[in-house]
Coordinates of C-alpha atoms and ligand atoms in Angstrom, one line a residue:
X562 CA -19.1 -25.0 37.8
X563 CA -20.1 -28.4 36.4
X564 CA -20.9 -28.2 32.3
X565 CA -24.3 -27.8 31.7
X566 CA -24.9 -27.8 28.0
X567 CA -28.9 -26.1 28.7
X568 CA -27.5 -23.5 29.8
X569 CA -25.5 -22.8 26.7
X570 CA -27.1 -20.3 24.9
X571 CA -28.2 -21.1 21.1
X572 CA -24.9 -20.6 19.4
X573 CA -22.9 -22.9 21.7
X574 CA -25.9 -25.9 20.9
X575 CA -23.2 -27.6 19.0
X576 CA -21.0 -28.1 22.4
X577 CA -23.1 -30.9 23.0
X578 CA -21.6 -34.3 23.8
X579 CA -20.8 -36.2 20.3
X580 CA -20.2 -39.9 20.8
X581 CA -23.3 -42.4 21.2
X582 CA -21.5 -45.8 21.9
X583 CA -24.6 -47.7 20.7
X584 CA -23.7 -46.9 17.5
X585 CA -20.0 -47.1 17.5
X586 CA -20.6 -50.6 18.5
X587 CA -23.1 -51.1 15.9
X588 CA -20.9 -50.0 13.0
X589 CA -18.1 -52.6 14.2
X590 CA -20.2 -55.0 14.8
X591 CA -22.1 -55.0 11.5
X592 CA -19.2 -54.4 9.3
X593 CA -18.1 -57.0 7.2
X594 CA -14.0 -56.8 6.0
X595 CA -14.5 -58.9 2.6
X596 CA -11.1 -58.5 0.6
X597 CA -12.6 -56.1 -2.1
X598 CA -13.6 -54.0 0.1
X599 CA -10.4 -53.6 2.5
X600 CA -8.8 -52.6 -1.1
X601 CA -11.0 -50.4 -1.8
X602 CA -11.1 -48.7 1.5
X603 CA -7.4 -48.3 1.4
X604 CA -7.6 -47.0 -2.5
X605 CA -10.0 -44.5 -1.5
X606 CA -7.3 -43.3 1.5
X607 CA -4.5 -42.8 -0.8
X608 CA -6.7 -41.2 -2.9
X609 CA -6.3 -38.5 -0.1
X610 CA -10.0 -38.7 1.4
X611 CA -10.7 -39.5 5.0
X612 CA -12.9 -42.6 5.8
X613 CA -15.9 -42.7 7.2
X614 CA -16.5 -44.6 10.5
X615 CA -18.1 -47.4 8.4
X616 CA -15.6 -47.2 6.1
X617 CA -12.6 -47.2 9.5
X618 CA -14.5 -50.3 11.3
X619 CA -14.0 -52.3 7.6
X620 CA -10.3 -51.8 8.2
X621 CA -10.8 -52.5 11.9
X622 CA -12.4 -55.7 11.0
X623 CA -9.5 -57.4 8.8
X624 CA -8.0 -59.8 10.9
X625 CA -6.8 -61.9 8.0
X626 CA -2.6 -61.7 8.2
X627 CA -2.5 -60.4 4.1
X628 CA -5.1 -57.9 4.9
X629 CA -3.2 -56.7 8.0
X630 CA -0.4 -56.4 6.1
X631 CA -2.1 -54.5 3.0
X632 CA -3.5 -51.8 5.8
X633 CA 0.5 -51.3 6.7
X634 CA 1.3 -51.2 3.1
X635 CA -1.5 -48.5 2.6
X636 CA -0.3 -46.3 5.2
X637 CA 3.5 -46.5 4.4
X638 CA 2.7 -45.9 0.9
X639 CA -0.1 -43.0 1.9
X640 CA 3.1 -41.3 4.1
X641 CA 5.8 -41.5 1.4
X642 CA 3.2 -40.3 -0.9
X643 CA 2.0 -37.9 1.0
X644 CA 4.4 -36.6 3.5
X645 CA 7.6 -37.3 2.4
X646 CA 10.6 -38.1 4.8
X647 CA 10.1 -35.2 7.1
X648 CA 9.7 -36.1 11.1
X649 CA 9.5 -33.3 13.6
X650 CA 10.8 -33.4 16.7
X651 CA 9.9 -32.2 20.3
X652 CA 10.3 -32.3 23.8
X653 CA 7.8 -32.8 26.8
X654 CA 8.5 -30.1 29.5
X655 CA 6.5 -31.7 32.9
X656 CA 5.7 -27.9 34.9
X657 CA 3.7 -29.4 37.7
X658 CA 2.0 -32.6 39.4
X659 CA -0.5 -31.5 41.8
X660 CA -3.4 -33.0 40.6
X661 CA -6.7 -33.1 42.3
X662 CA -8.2 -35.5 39.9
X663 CA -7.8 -39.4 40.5
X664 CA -7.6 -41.3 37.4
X665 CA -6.7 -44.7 37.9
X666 CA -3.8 -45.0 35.6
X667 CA -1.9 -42.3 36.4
X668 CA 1.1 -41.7 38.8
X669 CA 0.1 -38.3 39.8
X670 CA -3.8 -39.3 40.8
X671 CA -4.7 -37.4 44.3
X672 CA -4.9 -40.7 46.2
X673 CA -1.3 -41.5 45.3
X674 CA 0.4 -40.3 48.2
X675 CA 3.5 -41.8 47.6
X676 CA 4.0 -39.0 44.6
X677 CA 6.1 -36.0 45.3
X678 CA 4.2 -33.5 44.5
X679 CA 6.2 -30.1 43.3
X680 CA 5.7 -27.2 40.8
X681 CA 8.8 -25.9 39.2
X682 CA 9.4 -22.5 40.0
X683 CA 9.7 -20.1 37.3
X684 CA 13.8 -20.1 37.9
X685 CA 13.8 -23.6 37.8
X686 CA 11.8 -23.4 34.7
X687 CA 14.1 -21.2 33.0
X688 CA 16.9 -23.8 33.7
X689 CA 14.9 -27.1 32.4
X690 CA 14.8 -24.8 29.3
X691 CA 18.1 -23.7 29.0
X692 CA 19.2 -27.2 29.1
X693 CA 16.5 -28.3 26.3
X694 CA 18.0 -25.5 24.6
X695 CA 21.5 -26.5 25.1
X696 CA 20.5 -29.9 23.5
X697 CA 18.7 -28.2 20.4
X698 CA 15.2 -28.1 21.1
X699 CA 13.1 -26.0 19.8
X700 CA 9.6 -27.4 20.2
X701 CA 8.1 -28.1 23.6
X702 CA 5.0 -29.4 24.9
X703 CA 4.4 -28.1 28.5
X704 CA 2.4 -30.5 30.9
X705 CA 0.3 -29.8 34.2
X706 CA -1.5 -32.0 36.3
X707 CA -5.2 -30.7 36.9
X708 CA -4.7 -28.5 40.1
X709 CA -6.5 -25.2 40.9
X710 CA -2.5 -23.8 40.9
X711 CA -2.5 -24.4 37.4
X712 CA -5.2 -21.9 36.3
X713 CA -5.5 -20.6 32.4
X714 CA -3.6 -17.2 34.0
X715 CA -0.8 -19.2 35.4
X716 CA -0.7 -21.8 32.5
X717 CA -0.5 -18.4 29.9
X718 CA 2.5 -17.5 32.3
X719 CA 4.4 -20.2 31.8
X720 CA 3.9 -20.2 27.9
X721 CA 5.2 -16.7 28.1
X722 CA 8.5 -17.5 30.2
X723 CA 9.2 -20.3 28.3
X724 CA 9.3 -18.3 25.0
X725 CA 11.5 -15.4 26.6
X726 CA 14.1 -17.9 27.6
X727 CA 17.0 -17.4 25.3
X728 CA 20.2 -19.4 25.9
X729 CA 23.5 -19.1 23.3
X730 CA 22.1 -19.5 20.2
X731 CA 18.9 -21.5 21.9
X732 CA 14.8 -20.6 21.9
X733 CA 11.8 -22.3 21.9
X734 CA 9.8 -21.4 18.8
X735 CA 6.8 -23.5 19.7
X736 CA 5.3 -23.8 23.0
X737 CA 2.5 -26.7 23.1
X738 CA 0.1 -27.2 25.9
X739 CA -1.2 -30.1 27.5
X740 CA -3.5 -29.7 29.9
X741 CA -6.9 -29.8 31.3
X742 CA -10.2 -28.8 29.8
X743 CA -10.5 -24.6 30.2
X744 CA -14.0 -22.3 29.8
X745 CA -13.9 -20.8 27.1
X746 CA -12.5 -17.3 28.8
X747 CA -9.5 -19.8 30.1
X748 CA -9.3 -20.7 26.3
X749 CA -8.7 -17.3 25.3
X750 CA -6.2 -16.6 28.1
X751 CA -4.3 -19.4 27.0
X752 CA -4.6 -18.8 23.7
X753 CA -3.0 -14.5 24.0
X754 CA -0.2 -16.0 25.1
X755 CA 0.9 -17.6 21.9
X756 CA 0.2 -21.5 22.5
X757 CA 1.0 -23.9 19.4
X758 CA -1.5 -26.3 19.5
X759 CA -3.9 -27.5 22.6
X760 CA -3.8 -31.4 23.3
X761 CA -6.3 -33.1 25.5
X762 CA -6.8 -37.0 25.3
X763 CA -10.5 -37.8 25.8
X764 CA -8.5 -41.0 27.6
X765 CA -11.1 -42.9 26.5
X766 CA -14.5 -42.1 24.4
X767 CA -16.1 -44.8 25.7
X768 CA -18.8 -42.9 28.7
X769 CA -19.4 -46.1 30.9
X770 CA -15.6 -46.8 30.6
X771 CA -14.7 -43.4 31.5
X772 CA -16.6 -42.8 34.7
X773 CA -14.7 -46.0 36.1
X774 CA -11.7 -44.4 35.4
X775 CA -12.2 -40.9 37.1
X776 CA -14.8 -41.5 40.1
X777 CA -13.7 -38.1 41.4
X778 CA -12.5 -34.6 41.0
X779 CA -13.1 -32.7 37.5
X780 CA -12.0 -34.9 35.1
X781 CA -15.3 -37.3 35.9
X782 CA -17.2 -35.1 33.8
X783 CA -17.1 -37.3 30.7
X784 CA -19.0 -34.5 28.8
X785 CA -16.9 -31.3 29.7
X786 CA -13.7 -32.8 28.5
X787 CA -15.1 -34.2 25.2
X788 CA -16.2 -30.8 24.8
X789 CA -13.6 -29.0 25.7
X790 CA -12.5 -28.7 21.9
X791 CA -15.3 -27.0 20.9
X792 CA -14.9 -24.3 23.6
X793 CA -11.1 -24.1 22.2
X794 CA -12.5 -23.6 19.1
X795 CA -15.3 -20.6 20.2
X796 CA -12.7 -19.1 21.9
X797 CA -10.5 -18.8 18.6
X798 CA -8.1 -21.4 19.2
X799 CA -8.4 -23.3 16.5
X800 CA -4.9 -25.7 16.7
X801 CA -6.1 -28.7 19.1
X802 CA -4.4 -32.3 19.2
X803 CA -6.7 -35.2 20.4
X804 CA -6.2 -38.4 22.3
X805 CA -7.1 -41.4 23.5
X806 CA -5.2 -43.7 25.7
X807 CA -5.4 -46.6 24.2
X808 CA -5.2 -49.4 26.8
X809 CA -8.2 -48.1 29.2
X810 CA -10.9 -50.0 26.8
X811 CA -11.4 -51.4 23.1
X812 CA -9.1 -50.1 21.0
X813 CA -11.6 -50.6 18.1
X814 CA -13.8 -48.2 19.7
X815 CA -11.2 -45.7 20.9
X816 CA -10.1 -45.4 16.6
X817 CA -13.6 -45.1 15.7
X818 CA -14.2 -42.3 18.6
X819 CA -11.0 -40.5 17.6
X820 CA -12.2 -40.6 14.1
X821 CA -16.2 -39.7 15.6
X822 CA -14.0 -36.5 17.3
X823 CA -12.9 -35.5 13.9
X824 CA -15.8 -35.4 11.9
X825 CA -17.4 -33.5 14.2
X826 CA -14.9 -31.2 14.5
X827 CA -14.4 -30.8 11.0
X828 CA -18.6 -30.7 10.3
X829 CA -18.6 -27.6 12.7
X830 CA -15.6 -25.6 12.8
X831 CA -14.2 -27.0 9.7
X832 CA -11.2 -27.7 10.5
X833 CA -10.0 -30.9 12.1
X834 CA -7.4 -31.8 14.5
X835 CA -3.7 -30.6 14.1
X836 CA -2.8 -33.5 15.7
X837 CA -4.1 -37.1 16.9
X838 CA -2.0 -38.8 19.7
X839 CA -2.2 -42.4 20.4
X840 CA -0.5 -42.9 24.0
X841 CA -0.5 -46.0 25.1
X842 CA -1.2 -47.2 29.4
X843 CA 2.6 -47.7 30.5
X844 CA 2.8 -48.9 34.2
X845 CA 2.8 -45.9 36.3
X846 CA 3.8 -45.6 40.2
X847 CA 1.8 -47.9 42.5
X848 CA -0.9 -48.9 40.0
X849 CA -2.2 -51.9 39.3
X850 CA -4.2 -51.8 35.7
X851 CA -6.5 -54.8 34.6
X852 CA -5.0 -56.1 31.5
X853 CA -8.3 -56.6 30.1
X854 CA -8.0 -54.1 27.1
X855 CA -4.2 -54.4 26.8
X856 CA -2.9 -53.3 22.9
X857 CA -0.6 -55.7 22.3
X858 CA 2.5 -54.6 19.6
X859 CA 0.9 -55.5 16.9
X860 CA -2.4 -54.3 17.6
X861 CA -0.6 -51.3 18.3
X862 CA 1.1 -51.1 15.0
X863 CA -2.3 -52.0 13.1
X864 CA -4.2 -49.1 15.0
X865 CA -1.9 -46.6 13.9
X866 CA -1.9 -47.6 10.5
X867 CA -5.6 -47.8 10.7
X868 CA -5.3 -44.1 11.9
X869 CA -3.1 -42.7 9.6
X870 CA -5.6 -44.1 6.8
X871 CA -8.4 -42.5 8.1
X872 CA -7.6 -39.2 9.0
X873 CA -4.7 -38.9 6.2
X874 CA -4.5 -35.1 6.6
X875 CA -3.3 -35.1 10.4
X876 CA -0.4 -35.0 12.1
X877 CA 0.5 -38.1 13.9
X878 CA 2.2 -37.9 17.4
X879 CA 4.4 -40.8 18.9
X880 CA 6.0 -40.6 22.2
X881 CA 8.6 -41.9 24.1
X882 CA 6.1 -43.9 26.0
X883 CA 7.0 -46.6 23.3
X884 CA 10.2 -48.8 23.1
X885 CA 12.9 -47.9 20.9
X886 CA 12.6 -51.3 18.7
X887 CA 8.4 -50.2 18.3
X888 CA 8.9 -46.6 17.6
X889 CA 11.2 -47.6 14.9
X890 CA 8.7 -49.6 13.4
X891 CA 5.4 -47.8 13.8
X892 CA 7.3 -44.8 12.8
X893 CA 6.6 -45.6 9.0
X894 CA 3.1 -46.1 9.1
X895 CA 2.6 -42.2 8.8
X896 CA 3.9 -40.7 12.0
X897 CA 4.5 -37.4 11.8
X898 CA 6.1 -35.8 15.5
X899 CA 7.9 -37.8 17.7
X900 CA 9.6 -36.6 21.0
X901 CA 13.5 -37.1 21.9
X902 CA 15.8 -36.8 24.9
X903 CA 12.5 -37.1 26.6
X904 CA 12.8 -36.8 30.4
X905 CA 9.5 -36.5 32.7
X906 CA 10.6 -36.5 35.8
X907 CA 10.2 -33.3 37.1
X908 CA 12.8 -30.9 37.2
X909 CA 14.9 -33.8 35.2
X910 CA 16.5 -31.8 32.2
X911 CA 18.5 -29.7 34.0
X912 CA 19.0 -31.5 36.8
X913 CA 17.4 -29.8 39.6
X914 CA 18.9 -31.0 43.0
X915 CA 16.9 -31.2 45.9
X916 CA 15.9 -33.1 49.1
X917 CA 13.3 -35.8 47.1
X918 CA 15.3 -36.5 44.1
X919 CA 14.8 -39.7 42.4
X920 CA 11.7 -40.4 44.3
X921 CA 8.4 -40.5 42.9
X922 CA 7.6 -37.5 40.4
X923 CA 7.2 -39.6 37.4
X924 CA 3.3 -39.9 35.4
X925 CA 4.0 -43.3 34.2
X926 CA 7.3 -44.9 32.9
X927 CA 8.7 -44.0 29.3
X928 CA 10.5 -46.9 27.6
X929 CA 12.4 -44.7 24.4
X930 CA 15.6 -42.7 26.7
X931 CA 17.5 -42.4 24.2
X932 CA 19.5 -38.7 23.8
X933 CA 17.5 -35.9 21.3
X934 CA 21.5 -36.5 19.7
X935 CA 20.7 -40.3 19.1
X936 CA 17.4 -40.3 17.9
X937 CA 18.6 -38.1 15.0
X938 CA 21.0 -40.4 14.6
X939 CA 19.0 -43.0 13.7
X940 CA 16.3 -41.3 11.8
X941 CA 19.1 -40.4 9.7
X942 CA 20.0 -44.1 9.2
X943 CA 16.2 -44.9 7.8
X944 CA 16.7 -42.2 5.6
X945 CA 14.0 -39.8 7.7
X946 CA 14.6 -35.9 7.6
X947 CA 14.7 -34.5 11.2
X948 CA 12.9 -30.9 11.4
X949 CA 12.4 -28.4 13.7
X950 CA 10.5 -26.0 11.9
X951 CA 7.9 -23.8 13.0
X952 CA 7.4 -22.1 10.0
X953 CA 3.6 -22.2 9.8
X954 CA 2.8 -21.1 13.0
X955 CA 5.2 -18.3 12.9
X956 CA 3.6 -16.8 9.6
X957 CA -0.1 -17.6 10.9
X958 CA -0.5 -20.3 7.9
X959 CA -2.5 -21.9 10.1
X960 CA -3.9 -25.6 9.3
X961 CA -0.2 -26.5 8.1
X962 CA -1.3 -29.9 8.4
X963 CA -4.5 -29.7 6.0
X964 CA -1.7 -27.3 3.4
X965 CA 0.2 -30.1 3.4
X966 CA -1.7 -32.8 2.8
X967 CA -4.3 -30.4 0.2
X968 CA -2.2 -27.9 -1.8
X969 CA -0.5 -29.6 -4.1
X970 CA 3.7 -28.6 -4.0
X971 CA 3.1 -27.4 -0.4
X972 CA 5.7 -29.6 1.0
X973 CA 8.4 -29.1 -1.5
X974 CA 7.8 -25.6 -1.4
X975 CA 8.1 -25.1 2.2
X976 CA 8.6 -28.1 4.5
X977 CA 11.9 -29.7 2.9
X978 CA 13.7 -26.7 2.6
X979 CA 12.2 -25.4 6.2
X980 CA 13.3 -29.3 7.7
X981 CA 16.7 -28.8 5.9
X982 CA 17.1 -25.3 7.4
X983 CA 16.5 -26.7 10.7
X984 CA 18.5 -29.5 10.8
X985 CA 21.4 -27.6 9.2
X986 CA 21.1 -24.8 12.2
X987 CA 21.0 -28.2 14.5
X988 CA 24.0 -29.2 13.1
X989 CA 26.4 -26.3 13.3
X990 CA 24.7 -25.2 16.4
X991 CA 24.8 -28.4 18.5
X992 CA 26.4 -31.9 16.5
X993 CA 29.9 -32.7 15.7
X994 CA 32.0 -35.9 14.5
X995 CA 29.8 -38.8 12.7
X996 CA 26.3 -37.1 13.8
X997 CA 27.1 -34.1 12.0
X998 CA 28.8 -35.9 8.7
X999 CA 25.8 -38.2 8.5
X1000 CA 23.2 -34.6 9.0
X1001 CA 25.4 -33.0 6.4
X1002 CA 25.2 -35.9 3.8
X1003 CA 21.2 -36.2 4.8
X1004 CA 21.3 -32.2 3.6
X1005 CA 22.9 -32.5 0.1
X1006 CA 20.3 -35.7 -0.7
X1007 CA 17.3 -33.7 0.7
X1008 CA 18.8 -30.9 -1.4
X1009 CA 18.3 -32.8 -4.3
X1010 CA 15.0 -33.4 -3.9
X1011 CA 13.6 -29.9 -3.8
X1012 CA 13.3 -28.0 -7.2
X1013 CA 16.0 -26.4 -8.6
X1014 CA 15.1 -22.2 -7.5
X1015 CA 14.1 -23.9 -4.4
X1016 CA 17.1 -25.7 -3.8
X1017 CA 19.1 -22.5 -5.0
X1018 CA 17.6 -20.4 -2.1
X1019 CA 18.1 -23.2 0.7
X1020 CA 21.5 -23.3 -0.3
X1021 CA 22.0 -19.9 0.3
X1022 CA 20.3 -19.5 3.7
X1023 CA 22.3 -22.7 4.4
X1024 CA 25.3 -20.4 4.1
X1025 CA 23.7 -17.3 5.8
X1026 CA 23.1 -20.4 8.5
X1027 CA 27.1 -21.3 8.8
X1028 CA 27.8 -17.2 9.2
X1029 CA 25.8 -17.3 12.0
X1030 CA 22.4 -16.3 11.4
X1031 CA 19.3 -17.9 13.0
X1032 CA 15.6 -18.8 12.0
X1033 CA 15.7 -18.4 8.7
X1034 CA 12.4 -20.3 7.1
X1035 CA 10.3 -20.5 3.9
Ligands
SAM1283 N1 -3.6 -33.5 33.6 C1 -4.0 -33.2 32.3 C2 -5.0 -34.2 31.8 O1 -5.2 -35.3 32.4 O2 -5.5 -34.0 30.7 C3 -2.8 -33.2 31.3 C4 -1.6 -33.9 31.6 S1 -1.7 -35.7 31.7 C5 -0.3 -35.6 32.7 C6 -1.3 -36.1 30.0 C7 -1.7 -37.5 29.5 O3 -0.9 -38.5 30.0 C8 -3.1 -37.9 29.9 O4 -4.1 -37.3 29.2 C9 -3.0 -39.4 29.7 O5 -3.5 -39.8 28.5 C10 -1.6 -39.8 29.8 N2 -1.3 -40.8 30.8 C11 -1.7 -40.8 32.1 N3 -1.3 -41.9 32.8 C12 -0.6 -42.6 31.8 C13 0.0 -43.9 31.9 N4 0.0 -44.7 33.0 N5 0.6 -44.4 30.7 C14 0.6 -43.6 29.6 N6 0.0 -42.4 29.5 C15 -0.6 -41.9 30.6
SF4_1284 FE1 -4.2 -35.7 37.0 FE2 -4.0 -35.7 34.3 FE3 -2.9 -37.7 35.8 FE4 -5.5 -37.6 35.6 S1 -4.1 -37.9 33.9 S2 -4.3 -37.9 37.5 S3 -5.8 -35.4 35.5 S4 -2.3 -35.5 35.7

C-alpha cells in the first residue's frame, strides 16, 4: 500500500514528510562564514550543544584552508573531550540480495541481471556466524535487499537465529538491522525480536534528486522512507541509525538534511538518532555513476567533521567502504563504530562453496579488507581503545549515546571499564603473540585512566575473565 499521510489518523500527523529543499538551499545560500563566527560556532559545539541548521551551513560555508582546519580541530578536540579513546567495532552480515527495487547505484538493483541473486539459508547463516564468531565478533549488522522474501516476519527470524548461534566461547550480543522501510506492525515485529538499532539511509534528502535515483519499485516513494523513522518510533523502537549516501547529490545539502532528520526526530519523539552513517557511492557492479556530486577526500573528511560538530551527542558510523589510509584519518574527527574483517559478498565469511562463487553478489566494492585482527592492531597503535560492549542495550539503558555525551562520569563509569572488559575477553579468547602484548599493554594504560574503585573492580573481572568467565559488563 503506497504511504498516504491523509489517511493517518490525528496522532500519526507528525509522520508527515520533513525536508523542504527551498529552504535548505536558502540557509546555505544566505549564510555567510565570517571568522568570528566559524569560532563561535565551533565554541558553542564543544560546549556540548547541537547546531542549528543555520548555525551547520556557517561551518559548511568555510572554505578558507585555516577555517577548514579549525572545524577539524573542533571535532578532534570535541571527541577527546567528549568521548574518549573508545571505538566499537562490528561486522556487516549480507542475508540476501533479491531486490525488487532499482536504485541506480547499487549492484543488487532488479535490472542488474548480471547479479547472482541468493538468500543464505538459515544453515548457511549459522555458519557465516560461527566464523564471525570464531574471529571475535560480537556485534553484527544484518543486510537485506528490498524483496517481498525479506518480510518484517522473516527479517525477526533471522535476528533470532543469529542470537541463538553459539560457537566456543563465541555469541553475537548485538544484532543490528539494515533494511527497508516497515509499517509500523512490521516495526513491532522486528522490534520483539530484540533488534539493536534500525538503520535506513534516506540515500539522499534531496526529493527531485531522489526520484532520479529510484524510478521504480518501493523505494521511489521518497516520503515513506523519510518517514519510516517515525513509524519505528510509534511502534516503540526507539534505536534508529540515519543515512545519506553522500555522492548521489550536494553534500552540503545531504549534512544539512541529516541534521533537518535530527531535529525532527528529537522535536517529536525526543530522542535523536543512535547513530548517523555517512556511506559514501563506491563503484558497484555494471554501474556507471555521473561524477557530478562526487565527495572528494577532503570534502569527505570536512563533512564528517562538520557532522560530528553538529550532532555531538551521536554515534558516528564509518565503514569499510573507505580506504584504509582515509579511515585512519577521518577516524579522529569523532567517529565512533567502525566495521572490521568486513566481507560482503554473500555467503563470504565462512566460505560457502557453491556453483557461482566469486561471481557477482557484491552491493558495491569495499576498499578497507583488512582482517577484524589487523584493524585492532592498528587502533592500538593510535592509541584507540577497541570495544565490543553491549552493555547498554543489554540493561535497557537505552539512549547510551545521549548518557554518554549528557551525564557527566557516564563514560568512566561504564564505557572504559566495559571497552577494557571486552577487549580483554578478545584477547584471551581470540589474539596471541604481538596483538595480544600490544592489547594487554593498551589494558593496563586504559586501566589507569578509570578511577581508582573503578579500576579495582575491572581488575577483578579481568581476572574472573582469564578463569574463564564470559560477558561480564558495568
Ligand atoms: N535494501 C535496503 C535499503 O536500500 O535500504 C538496505 C540494504 S542496502 C543494501 C544498504 C545501503 O547501501 C543503502 O542504503 C545505500 O546507502 C548503500 N549503497 C548502495 N549502493 C552503494 C554503493 N554503490 N556505494 C556505497 N554504498 C551503497
Ligand atoms: Fe535494493 Fe537497497 Fe540496493 Fe536499492 S540500495 S537496489 S533497495 S539493496
Amino acid at each position: 500500500m503506497k504511504f498516504n499521510p491523509e489517511r493517518l489518523s490525528i496522532r500519526d500527523q507528525r509522520m508527515k514528510p520533513f525536508i523542504d529543499p527551498d529552504e535548505i538551499w536558502g540557509i546555505i545560500n544566505r549564510t555567510k562564514p565570517d571568522e568570528t563566527r566559524v569560532r563561535d560556532v565551533i565554541a558553542k559545539s564543544l560546549d556540548k550543544n547541537r547546531l542549528t541548521l543555520e548555525e551547520t551551513a556557517v561551518l559548511i560555508n568555510a572554505d578558507d584552508p585555516d577555517l577548514i582546519e579549525e572545524i577539524k580541530a573542533g571535532a578532534r578536540a570535541l571527541k577527546e573531550k567528549v568521548y574518549g579513546n573508545r571505538i566499537v567495532l562490528f561486522a556487516p552480515l549480507y542475508i540476501g540480495n533479491y531486490c525488487s527495487n532499482n536504485c541506480k547505484y547499487c549492484g543488487f538493483r532488479s535490472s542488474n541481471k548480471e547479479a547472482i541473486r541468493r538468500t543464505l539459508s538459515d544453515e548457511e547463516i549459522i555458519k557465516e556466524v560461527s566464523a564471525l564468531e570464531d574471529n571475535g565478533q560480537k556485534r553484527l549488522i544484518l543486510v537485506y535487499g528490498e524483496h517481498p522474501r525479506y518480510s518484517a516476519e522473516y527479517i525477526a527470524h533471522t535476528v533470532k537465529l543469529v542470537y541463538g548461534i553459539k560457537k566456543g566461547r563465541g555469541e553475537i550480543r548485538r544484532v543490528n538491522i539494515n533494511a527497508a522501510p516497515f509499517d509500523i506492525k512490521g516495526f513491532r515485529t522486528v522490534g520483539d525480536a530484540g533488534i539493536g538499532t534500525y538503520q535506513v539511509f534516506q540515500e539522499t534528502y534531496h526529493p527531485e534528486a531522489y526520484k532520479w535515483y529510484h524510478l521504480q519499485g518501493k523505494k521511489s516513494d521518497y516520503d515513506w522512507r523519510l518517514t519510516s523513522l517515525d513509524r519505528a518510533q510509534e511502534a516503540g523502537v526507539d534505536d534508529v541509525g540515519i543515512g545519506a549516501l553522500f555522492g548521489l547529490y550536494d553534500w552540503r545539502f545531504e549534512v544539512l538534511g541529516l541534521v533537518r532528520h535530527t531535529n525532527h526526530l528529537e522535536a517529536c519523539y525526543n530522542v535523536g538518532p543512535h547513530t548517523i552513517s555517512f556511506p559514501r557511492l563506491k563503484d558497484a557492479s555494471t554501474i556507471n555513476m555521473n561524477k557530478d556530486y562526487e565527495v572528494k577526500d577532503d570534502e569527505f573528511k570536512r563533512l564528517v567533521a562538520i557532522l560530528r560538530l553538529a550532532v555531538p551527542y551521536t554515534g558516528m558510523i564509518l565503514t569499510a567502504r573507505e580506504s584504509h589510509d582515509v579511515r585512519r584519518e577521518v577516524i579522529k574527527f569523532g567517529v565512533s563504530q567502525i566495521d572490521g574483517g568486513t566481507k560482503i559478498e554473500l555467503g563470504s565469511y565462512s566460505d560457502i562453496k557453491n556453483e557461482e562463487q566469486n561471481l557477482n553478489r557484491e552491493q558495491f566494492m569495499i576498499n578497507d579488507a583488512r582482517s577484524l585482527a589487523e584493524v585492532i592492531d592498528e587502533l592500538l597503535d593510535d592509541d584507540f581503545m577497541p570495544s565490543f560492549c553491549t552493555a547498554c542495550y543489554r540493561l535497557g539503558r537505552t539512549g547510551e549515546h545521549f548518557m554518554e555525551f549528557s551525564v557527566p562520569g557516564f563514560i568512566k563509569r561504564y564505557c572504559s571499564p566495559n571497552a577494557v572488559l571486552t577487549l580483554a575477553e578478545y584477547l584471551v579468547d581470540y589474539a596471541d603473540g604481538q596483538l595480544a602484548e600490544k592489547g594487554w599493554e593498551a589494558i593496563e594504560k586504559g586501566l589507569l585512566r578509570l578511577d581508582d574503585d573503578v579500576a579495582a573492580k575491572t581488575k577483578a573481572r579481568i581476572e574472573r575473565i582469564r578463569q574463564g568467565e564470559r560477558d561480564l559488563y558495568f
